[in-house]
CSV table of C-alpha atoms in Angstrom, one decimal:
chain,number,residue,atom,x,y,z
X,1,MET,CA,19.8,5.5,-44.6
X,2,ILE,CA,20.9,6.9,-41.1
X,3,ALA,CA,17.4,7.0,-40.0
X,4,LEU,CA,17.0,3.5,-41.0
X,5,LEU,CA,20.0,2.2,-39.3
X,6,ILE,CA,19.0,4.0,-36.1
X,7,SER,CA,15.6,2.3,-36.1
X,8,ILE,CA,17.2,-1.0,-36.8
X,9,LEU,CA,19.6,-0.5,-33.8
X,10,MET,CA,16.6,0.7,-31.5
X,11,LEU,CA,14.5,-2.5,-32.4
X,12,THR,CA,17.5,-4.7,-31.9
X,13,PRO,CA,17.4,-5.3,-28.0
X,14,ALA,CA,20.5,-7.3,-27.7
X,15,GLY,CA,23.2,-6.0,-30.1
X,16,HIS,CA,27.0,-7.0,-30.0
X,17,SER,CA,27.1,-6.1,-26.5
X,18,GLY,CA,24.8,-9.0,-25.3
X,19,ILE,CA,22.9,-6.5,-23.2
X,20,SER,CA,19.1,-6.5,-23.9
X,21,ILE,CA,16.4,-4.7,-21.9
X,22,LYS,CA,13.1,-6.3,-21.5
X,23,ASP,CA,9.5,-5.4,-20.1
X,24,ALA,CA,10.2,-1.7,-19.9
X,25,THR,CA,7.5,0.0,-18.0
X,26,VAL,CA,6.8,3.4,-16.2
X,27,GLY,CA,4.4,4.6,-13.8
X,28,VAL,CA,1.5,6.8,-14.5
X,29,ALA,CA,2.0,10.5,-13.4
X,30,ALA,CA,0.4,13.6,-13.7
X,31,LYS,CA,2.5,16.5,-15.2
X,32,GLY,CA,4.9,18.0,-12.5
X,33,MET,CA,5.0,14.6,-10.3
X,34,SER,CA,7.2,11.9,-10.2
X,35,SER,CA,7.3,8.5,-11.5
X,36,ALA,CA,9.4,5.4,-11.8
X,37,GLY,CA,10.9,3.1,-14.5
X,38,PHE,CA,11.2,-0.5,-14.3
X,39,PHE,CA,12.8,-3.3,-16.5
X,40,GLU,CA,15.0,-6.3,-16.8
X,41,ILE,CA,18.5,-5.9,-18.0
X,42,VAL,CA,19.5,-9.2,-19.4
X,43,ASN,CA,23.2,-9.8,-19.6
X,44,ASP,CA,23.9,-12.8,-22.6
X,45,SER,CA,27.4,-11.9,-22.7
X,46,ASP,CA,30.4,-13.5,-21.0
X,47,MET,CA,31.4,-9.9,-19.8
X,48,PRO,CA,30.1,-8.1,-16.9
X,49,ASP,CA,28.7,-4.6,-17.6
X,50,THR,CA,27.7,-1.6,-15.4
X,51,LEU,CA,24.7,0.7,-15.8
X,52,TYR,CA,26.0,4.1,-14.5
X,53,GLY,CA,23.2,6.5,-15.7
X,54,VAL,CA,19.9,7.1,-17.3
X,55,LYS,CA,18.4,9.9,-19.3
X,56,ALA,CA,14.7,10.6,-19.9
X,57,SER,CA,13.9,13.7,-22.0
X,58,PHE,CA,10.2,13.6,-20.5
X,59,ALA,CA,11.5,14.4,-17.0
X,60,ASP,CA,13.3,17.1,-15.4
X,61,MET,CA,15.5,14.5,-13.6
X,62,ALA,CA,16.4,10.9,-14.0
X,63,GLN,CA,18.4,9.0,-11.3
X,64,LEU,CA,19.2,5.3,-10.5
X,65,HIS,CA,17.6,4.5,-7.4
X,66,GLU,CA,16.7,1.7,-5.0
X,67,SER,CA,13.8,1.2,-2.5
X,68,PHE,CA,14.7,0.0,1.0
X,69,ARG,CA,12.7,-1.5,3.9
X,70,LYS,CA,13.7,-1.7,7.5
X,71,ASP,CA,11.5,-2.1,10.8
X,72,GLY,CA,8.3,-1.3,9.1
X,73,MET,CA,9.7,1.7,7.3
X,74,VAL,CA,10.3,2.2,3.6
X,75,GLY,CA,12.4,4.7,1.9
X,76,MET,CA,14.6,5.2,-1.2
X,77,ARG,CA,18.2,6.4,-2.1
X,78,PRO,CA,19.9,7.1,-5.2
X,79,VAL,CA,22.5,4.6,-6.5
X,80,LYS,CA,25.6,5.5,-8.5
X,81,PHE,CA,25.7,2.5,-10.6
X,82,VAL,CA,24.4,-1.1,-10.8
X,83,ALA,CA,26.8,-4.0,-11.8
X,84,VAL,CA,25.4,-6.6,-14.4
X,85,PRO,CA,27.5,-9.9,-13.9
X,86,ALA,CA,28.0,-11.9,-17.1
X,87,LYS,CA,25.0,-14.3,-18.0
X,88,SER,CA,22.8,-12.9,-15.5
X,89,THR,CA,19.7,-10.7,-15.1
X,90,PHE,CA,19.0,-7.7,-13.0
X,91,PHE,CA,15.7,-6.6,-12.2
X,92,PHE,CA,14.4,-3.1,-11.7
X,93,LYS,CA,11.3,-3.6,-10.1
X,94,HIS,CA,8.9,-2.3,-7.4
X,95,GLY,CA,10.4,-2.2,-4.1
X,96,GLY,CA,13.8,-2.5,-5.3
X,97,HIS,CA,15.9,-0.8,-7.9
X,98,HIS,CA,14.1,1.9,-10.1
X,99,VAL,CA,14.6,4.7,-12.1
X,100,MET,CA,13.6,7.9,-10.4
X,101,LEU,CA,12.0,10.4,-12.7
X,102,MET,CA,11.4,13.8,-11.2
X,103,ASN,CA,8.8,16.3,-12.5
X,104,VAL,CA,7.7,14.7,-15.4
X,105,LYS,CA,6.9,17.3,-18.3
X,106,GLU,CA,3.6,15.8,-19.5
X,107,ASP,CA,1.0,13.6,-18.4
X,108,LEU,CA,1.9,9.9,-18.1
X,109,LYS,CA,-1.2,8.1,-19.0
X,110,ALA,CA,-1.6,4.4,-19.0
X,111,GLY,CA,-0.7,3.0,-22.4
X,112,ASP,CA,1.5,5.9,-23.4
X,113,LYS,CA,5.2,5.1,-24.7
X,114,VAL,CA,8.0,7.0,-23.5
X,115,LYS,CA,11.9,6.6,-24.2
X,116,LEU,CA,14.6,5.7,-21.7
X,117,GLU,CA,18.1,5.9,-22.5
X,118,LEU,CA,20.3,3.8,-20.2
X,119,LEU,CA,23.9,4.4,-20.0
X,120,PHE,CA,26.5,1.2,-19.8
X,121,LYS,CA,30.0,1.4,-19.3
X,122,ARG,CA,30.6,-1.3,-22.2
X,123,ALA,CA,27.4,-1.6,-24.2
X,124,GLY,CA,27.1,2.4,-24.4
X,125,THR,CA,23.5,3.8,-24.5
X,126,ILE,CA,20.7,1.7,-24.9
X,127,THR,CA,17.5,3.4,-25.7
X,128,VAL,CA,14.3,1.4,-24.7
X,129,GLU,CA,10.6,2.4,-25.3
X,130,ALA,CA,8.8,2.0,-21.9
X,131,THR,CA,5.0,1.6,-21.5
X,132,VAL,CA,3.2,3.6,-19.0
X,133,LYS,CA,1.4,1.5,-16.5
X,134,HIS,CA,-0.4,1.6,-13.3
C,1,MET,CA,-15.2,-9.1,22.9
C,2,ALA,CA,-17.1,-12.2,21.9
C,3,GLU,CA,-14.0,-14.0,21.1
C,4,ARG,CA,-13.0,-13.1,25.0
C,5,SER,CA,-16.3,-14.4,26.1
C,6,GLY,CA,-16.0,-17.6,24.1
C,7,LYS,CA,-12.6,-18.1,25.4
C,8,ARG,CA,-14.0,-17.6,28.8
C,9,GLN,CA,-16.9,-20.2,28.3
C,10,ALA,CA,-14.6,-22.7,26.8
C,11,MET,CA,-12.3,-22.4,29.7
C,12,LYS,CA,-15.3,-22.8,32.0
C,13,LEU,CA,-16.3,-26.0,30.2
C,14,GLN,CA,-12.8,-27.4,30.3
C,15,ASN,CA,-12.7,-26.7,34.1
C,16,ASP,CA,-16.1,-28.5,34.4
C,17,ALA,CA,-15.1,-31.5,32.2
C,18,PRO,CA,-13.4,-33.6,34.8
C,19,VAL,CA,-16.4,-33.4,37.2
C,20,TYR,CA,-18.7,-34.7,34.2
C,21,MET,CA,-16.4,-37.5,33.6
C,22,THR,CA,-16.0,-38.6,37.2
C,23,MET,CA,-19.8,-39.3,37.1
C,24,THR,CA,-20.4,-41.2,33.7
C,25,GLY,CA,-20.3,-44.6,35.6
C,26,ASN,CA,-23.7,-43.6,37.4
C,27,ARG,CA,-26.7,-43.8,35.0
C,28,ARG,CA,-28.7,-41.8,36.9
C,29,GLN,CA,-26.3,-39.3,37.5
C,30,GLU,CA,-25.1,-39.2,33.9
C,31,THR,CA,-28.7,-38.5,32.9
C,32,GLY,CA,-28.6,-35.8,35.4
C,33,ASN,CA,-25.5,-34.6,34.2
C,34,ARG,CA,-26.7,-34.5,30.4
C,35,SER,CA,-29.2,-32.1,31.9
C,36,ASP,CA,-26.4,-30.2,33.7
C,37,ALA,CA,-24.3,-30.1,30.3
C,38,SER,CA,-27.2,-28.9,28.2
C,39,ARG,CA,-27.1,-26.0,30.6
C,40,PHE,CA,-23.8,-25.0,29.0
C,41,TRP,CA,-24.1,-26.5,25.5
C,42,VAL,CA,-27.2,-24.8,24.6
C,43,PRO,CA,-26.0,-21.2,25.8
C,44,LEU,CA,-22.7,-22.1,23.8
C,45,ALA,CA,-24.7,-23.2,20.7
C,46,VAL,CA,-26.6,-19.6,20.8
C,47,PHE,CA,-23.5,-18.1,21.4
C,48,PHE,CA,-21.7,-19.5,18.5
C,49,LEU,CA,-24.8,-18.9,16.4
C,50,ALA,CA,-24.8,-15.3,17.4
C,51,CYS,CA,-21.1,-15.2,16.5
C,52,SER,CA,-21.9,-16.7,13.0
C,53,LEU,CA,-24.9,-14.1,12.4
C,54,PHE,CA,-22.8,-11.3,13.4
C,55,ALA,CA,-19.8,-12.7,11.5
C,56,GLY,CA,-17.3,-12.1,14.4
C,57,CYS,CA,-18.1,-8.3,14.3
C,58,SER,CA,-16.2,-8.2,17.5
C,59,ARG,CA,-13.4,-10.7,16.4
C,60,LEU,CA,-11.0,-8.1,15.6
C,61,PRO,CA,-9.3,-6.3,18.7
C,62,VAL,CA,-9.6,-2.6,18.9
C,63,LEU,CA,-6.0,-1.3,18.2
C,64,GLU,CA,-6.8,2.4,18.8
C,65,ASP,CA,-10.0,4.3,19.3
C,66,LEU,CA,-10.0,7.3,17.3
C,67,SER,CA,-13.7,7.9,17.8
C,68,THR,CA,-13.3,11.0,19.9
C,69,MET,CA,-10.9,12.6,17.3
C,70,LYS,CA,-12.1,15.4,15.2
C,71,TYR,CA,-9.4,16.8,13.0
C,72,THR,CA,-10.0,18.9,10.0
C,73,PHE,CA,-8.7,18.0,6.6
C,74,PHE,CA,-9.7,18.9,3.2
C,75,ASN,CA,-10.4,16.4,0.2
C,76,GLN,CA,-9.5,16.4,-3.3
C,77,ASP,CA,-12.2,18.9,-3.9
C,78,SER,CA,-11.4,21.1,-1.3
C,79,ALA,CA,-14.2,20.1,0.7
C,80,ARG,CA,-13.8,20.4,4.5
C,81,VAL,CA,-13.8,16.7,6.2
C,82,SER,CA,-13.6,16.1,9.8
C,83,PHE,CA,-11.3,12.9,10.5
C,84,PRO,CA,-12.7,10.2,11.3
C,85,SER,CA,-16.2,11.5,12.4
C,86,THR,CA,-17.0,12.1,8.7
C,87,TYR,CA,-16.9,8.4,8.3
C,88,LYS,CA,-18.8,7.3,11.1
C,89,GLY,CA,-21.3,4.8,10.4
C,90,LYS,CA,-19.0,3.4,7.5
C,91,ILE,CA,-16.3,1.0,7.5
C,92,ALA,CA,-13.2,2.7,6.2
C,93,VAL,CA,-9.8,1.8,4.6
C,94,VAL,CA,-7.2,4.4,5.2
C,95,SER,CA,-4.0,4.6,3.6
C,96,PHE,CA,-1.1,7.0,4.0
C,97,ILE,CA,1.2,8.3,1.2
C,98,TYR,CA,3.1,11.1,-0.5
C,99,THR,CA,2.6,11.9,-4.2
C,100,HIS,CA,6.1,12.5,-4.9
C,101,CYS,CA,6.8,8.8,-3.7
C,102,PRO,CA,7.5,7.0,-7.3
C,103,ASP,CA,7.4,3.4,-6.2
C,104,ILE,CA,6.0,2.5,-2.7
C,105,CYS,CA,2.9,4.8,-2.6
C,106,PRO,CA,1.8,4.2,-6.0
C,107,LEU,CA,1.8,0.6,-5.0
C,108,THR,CA,-0.2,1.4,-2.1
C,109,THR,CA,-2.8,3.3,-4.2
C,110,ASN,CA,-2.9,0.6,-6.8
C,111,ASN,CA,-3.8,-1.9,-3.9
C,112,MET,CA,-6.3,0.4,-2.7
C,113,GLN,CA,-7.9,0.6,-6.2
C,114,ARG,CA,-7.8,-3.4,-6.6
C,115,LEU,CA,-9.3,-3.5,-3.1
C,116,GLN,CA,-12.2,-1.1,-4.2
C,117,ASP,CA,-12.7,-3.3,-7.4
C,118,THR,CA,-12.6,-6.5,-5.1
C,119,LEU,CA,-15.1,-5.3,-2.9
C,120,ALA,CA,-17.5,-4.1,-5.5
C,121,ALA,CA,-17.2,-7.5,-7.3
C,122,ALA,CA,-18.2,-9.0,-4.0
C,123,LYS,CA,-21.1,-6.6,-3.5
C,124,LEU,CA,-19.6,-5.5,-0.2
C,125,LYS,CA,-20.9,-2.0,0.2
C,126,GLY,CA,-20.6,0.8,2.5
C,127,VAL,CA,-16.6,0.6,2.7
C,128,GLU,CA,-15.0,4.3,2.4
C,129,PHE,CA,-11.4,4.7,1.1
C,130,VAL,CA,-9.4,7.3,2.5
C,131,THR,CA,-5.9,8.4,1.5
C,132,MET,CA,-4.1,10.7,3.8
C,133,THR,CA,-0.8,12.6,2.6
C,134,PHE,CA,1.9,13.0,5.3
C,135,ASP,CA,3.3,15.7,2.7
C,136,PRO,CA,0.7,18.2,3.1
C,137,ASN,CA,2.7,21.1,1.9
C,138,ARG,CA,3.4,19.7,-1.4
C,139,ASP,CA,0.3,17.5,-1.8
C,140,THR,CA,-2.5,20.2,-1.7
C,141,PRO,CA,-6.1,19.1,-2.7
C,142,ARG,CA,-5.4,20.1,-6.3
C,143,VAL,CA,-2.3,17.7,-6.3
C,144,LEU,CA,-4.2,14.9,-4.7
C,145,LYS,CA,-6.8,15.3,-7.3
C,146,GLU,CA,-4.3,15.4,-10.0
C,147,TYR,CA,-2.7,12.4,-8.8
C,148,ALA,CA,-5.9,10.4,-8.4
C,149,GLU,CA,-7.5,11.3,-11.7
C,150,ILE,CA,-4.6,10.2,-13.6
C,151,ARG,CA,-5.0,6.8,-12.1
C,152,GLY,CA,-8.5,6.8,-13.0
C,153,ILE,CA,-9.8,6.6,-9.3
C,154,LYS,CA,-13.5,6.5,-8.5
C,155,PHE,CA,-14.0,9.3,-6.1
C,156,SER,CA,-17.7,8.1,-5.2
C,157,ASP,CA,-16.4,6.4,-2.0
C,158,TRP,CA,-12.9,7.7,-2.0
C,159,ASP,CA,-11.4,10.8,-0.3
C,160,PHE,CA,-8.0,12.1,-0.6
C,161,LEU,CA,-7.0,14.2,2.4
C,162,SER,CA,-4.6,16.8,2.9
C,163,GLY,CA,-4.5,18.9,6.4
C,164,SER,CA,-2.2,21.1,8.6
C,165,ASP,CA,1.0,19.6,9.5
C,166,ALA,CA,-0.4,19.9,13.4
C,167,ASN,CA,-3.7,17.7,12.4
C,168,THR,CA,-1.6,15.2,10.1
C,169,ASP,CA,0.8,14.6,12.8
C,170,SER,CA,-1.9,14.0,15.3
C,171,VAL,CA,-3.7,11.6,13.4
C,172,THR,CA,-0.5,9.7,11.9
C,173,TYR,CA,0.9,9.6,15.6
C,174,ALA,CA,-2.2,8.0,16.9
C,175,VAL,CA,-2.1,5.3,14.4
C,176,ASP,CA,1.6,4.8,14.6
C,177,VAL,CA,2.6,5.8,11.1
C,178,ARG,CA,5.8,7.6,11.1
C,179,TYR,CA,7.5,9.7,8.4
C,180,PHE,CA,10.6,11.9,8.0
C,181,PRO,CA,12.3,13.8,5.1
C,182,HIS,CA,15.2,11.6,3.6
C,183,ASP,CA,17.7,12.7,0.9
C,184,SER,CA,16.9,16.3,-0.8
C,185,THR,CA,17.9,17.8,-3.8
C,186,TYR,CA,17.3,20.8,-6.0
C,187,SER,CA,15.7,20.8,-9.2
C,188,LYS,CA,17.0,22.7,-12.1
C,189,ASP,CA,14.5,25.4,-11.2
C,190,GLY,CA,15.9,25.7,-7.8
C,191,THR,CA,12.9,23.9,-6.2
C,192,LEU,CA,13.8,21.7,-3.0
C,193,SER,CA,12.9,18.0,-4.0
C,194,TYR,CA,12.8,15.7,-1.1
C,195,TYR,CA,12.0,11.9,-0.3
C,196,ILE,CA,10.4,10.8,2.8
C,197,THR,CA,11.1,7.5,4.5
C,198,HIS,CA,7.8,6.5,5.9
C,199,THR,CA,5.9,3.7,7.6
C,200,ASP,CA,4.2,1.4,5.0
C,201,LYS,CA,0.8,0.9,6.5
C,202,CYS,CA,-2.8,1.2,5.8
C,203,ILE,CA,-5.5,0.6,8.7
C,204,LEU,CA,-9.2,-0.5,8.9
C,205,LEU,CA,-11.6,1.7,10.6
C,206,ASP,CA,-15.0,0.3,11.9
C,207,ARG,CA,-18.1,2.2,12.0
C,208,GLU,CA,-17.3,3.9,15.1
C,209,GLY,CA,-14.1,5.1,14.0
C,210,ARG,CA,-12.1,2.6,15.9
C,211,VAL,CA,-8.7,1.0,14.4
C,212,ARG,CA,-9.4,-2.7,13.9
C,213,GLY,CA,-6.8,-3.8,11.4
C,214,GLU,CA,-3.4,-2.8,10.2
C,215,TYR,CA,-1.6,-3.8,6.9
C,216,SER,CA,1.2,-3.3,4.7
C,217,GLY,CA,0.0,-0.8,1.9
C,218,SER,CA,2.4,-1.6,-0.5
C,219,GLN,CA,2.2,-5.5,0.1
C,220,LEU,CA,-1.4,-5.8,0.9
C,221,ASP,CA,-2.6,-9.1,2.1
C,222,PHE,CA,-6.1,-9.2,0.1
C,223,PRO,CA,-7.5,-12.1,1.7
C,224,ALA,CA,-6.7,-11.2,5.1
C,225,ILE,CA,-8.3,-7.6,4.7
C,226,VAL,CA,-11.4,-8.8,2.7
C,227,LYS,CA,-12.0,-11.4,5.5
C,228,ASP,CA,-11.4,-8.6,8.0
C,229,LEU,CA,-13.7,-6.4,6.3
C,230,LYS,CA,-16.6,-9.0,6.0
C,231,SER,CA,-16.2,-9.5,9.9
C,232,LEU,CA,-17.0,-5.7,10.5
C,233,GLU,CA,-19.9,-5.7,8.0
């Protein structure tokens, strides 16, 4: 019964919180290397929310990051949180915000599925299944 | 060079044009001038024909001449490679990455794969792909091979190069690719991890080892690079 309830909760992208996660992907990576996670956070509610953390059991470390570009140079840096205003969509995408996944524990091959836990202030923890893509 | 010659030719014609126009009132002189004009138009036509035949082989400026360089690197199989002399006689697309980069460098590598497929579909042969790491201490040949294999990269015309710091610096300095360690952190096992802020660039080398084009690696302008590749064929 509990397992069924958990399954239903995981399959329900937008719970009472109004937060749903779409198109979650993770980049291919060989064991021991880095990867990145991308997705859309859709906030359908009338309340803002904040993504303040991420967990990934398949990597040694998972952090919220953003890439930046300046004067022809590119780099990335950690961010402590991401605010998602009410009735808005926030994109984690290449060249912008992403989940930095360091030292993945197994090969991540195209088509594989992995789970990301996204920690929201209001919505709580939302677990999403991400597809590994090139 | 041809482009420069063409400009010179065009300027010469432009300068001569007023002389021709002043003589149009005189029939005999006009006829005579047609003959004079043909002295320009025939070579000009030959020139443009040659340009079209060689498809602008000299349309692209030489941005940097690496032809005298011979720096030792090792490819993904740990085979010794002399850069860029190993690739002389071939057109090469050279990209610069580090494998711990989770976002920008994978985009560059994906773009190189797409370009490889695009060229294969267009039956453009003789183009070599080279990916050079600017993080050689972590990106050993074995690591580069794993990075490439998990992406299904075809090695038949693609080398992933790792070399000494000095040789890497020499090549990247010559082509104006900059990089420096940025934020760093320690993993649970105490391993130092660091990110690198770097130039987002790939370059096009002609058969002589001269840089003829520069592009963003992660935001590759496919039509532009394909056009430039064709012009070097």
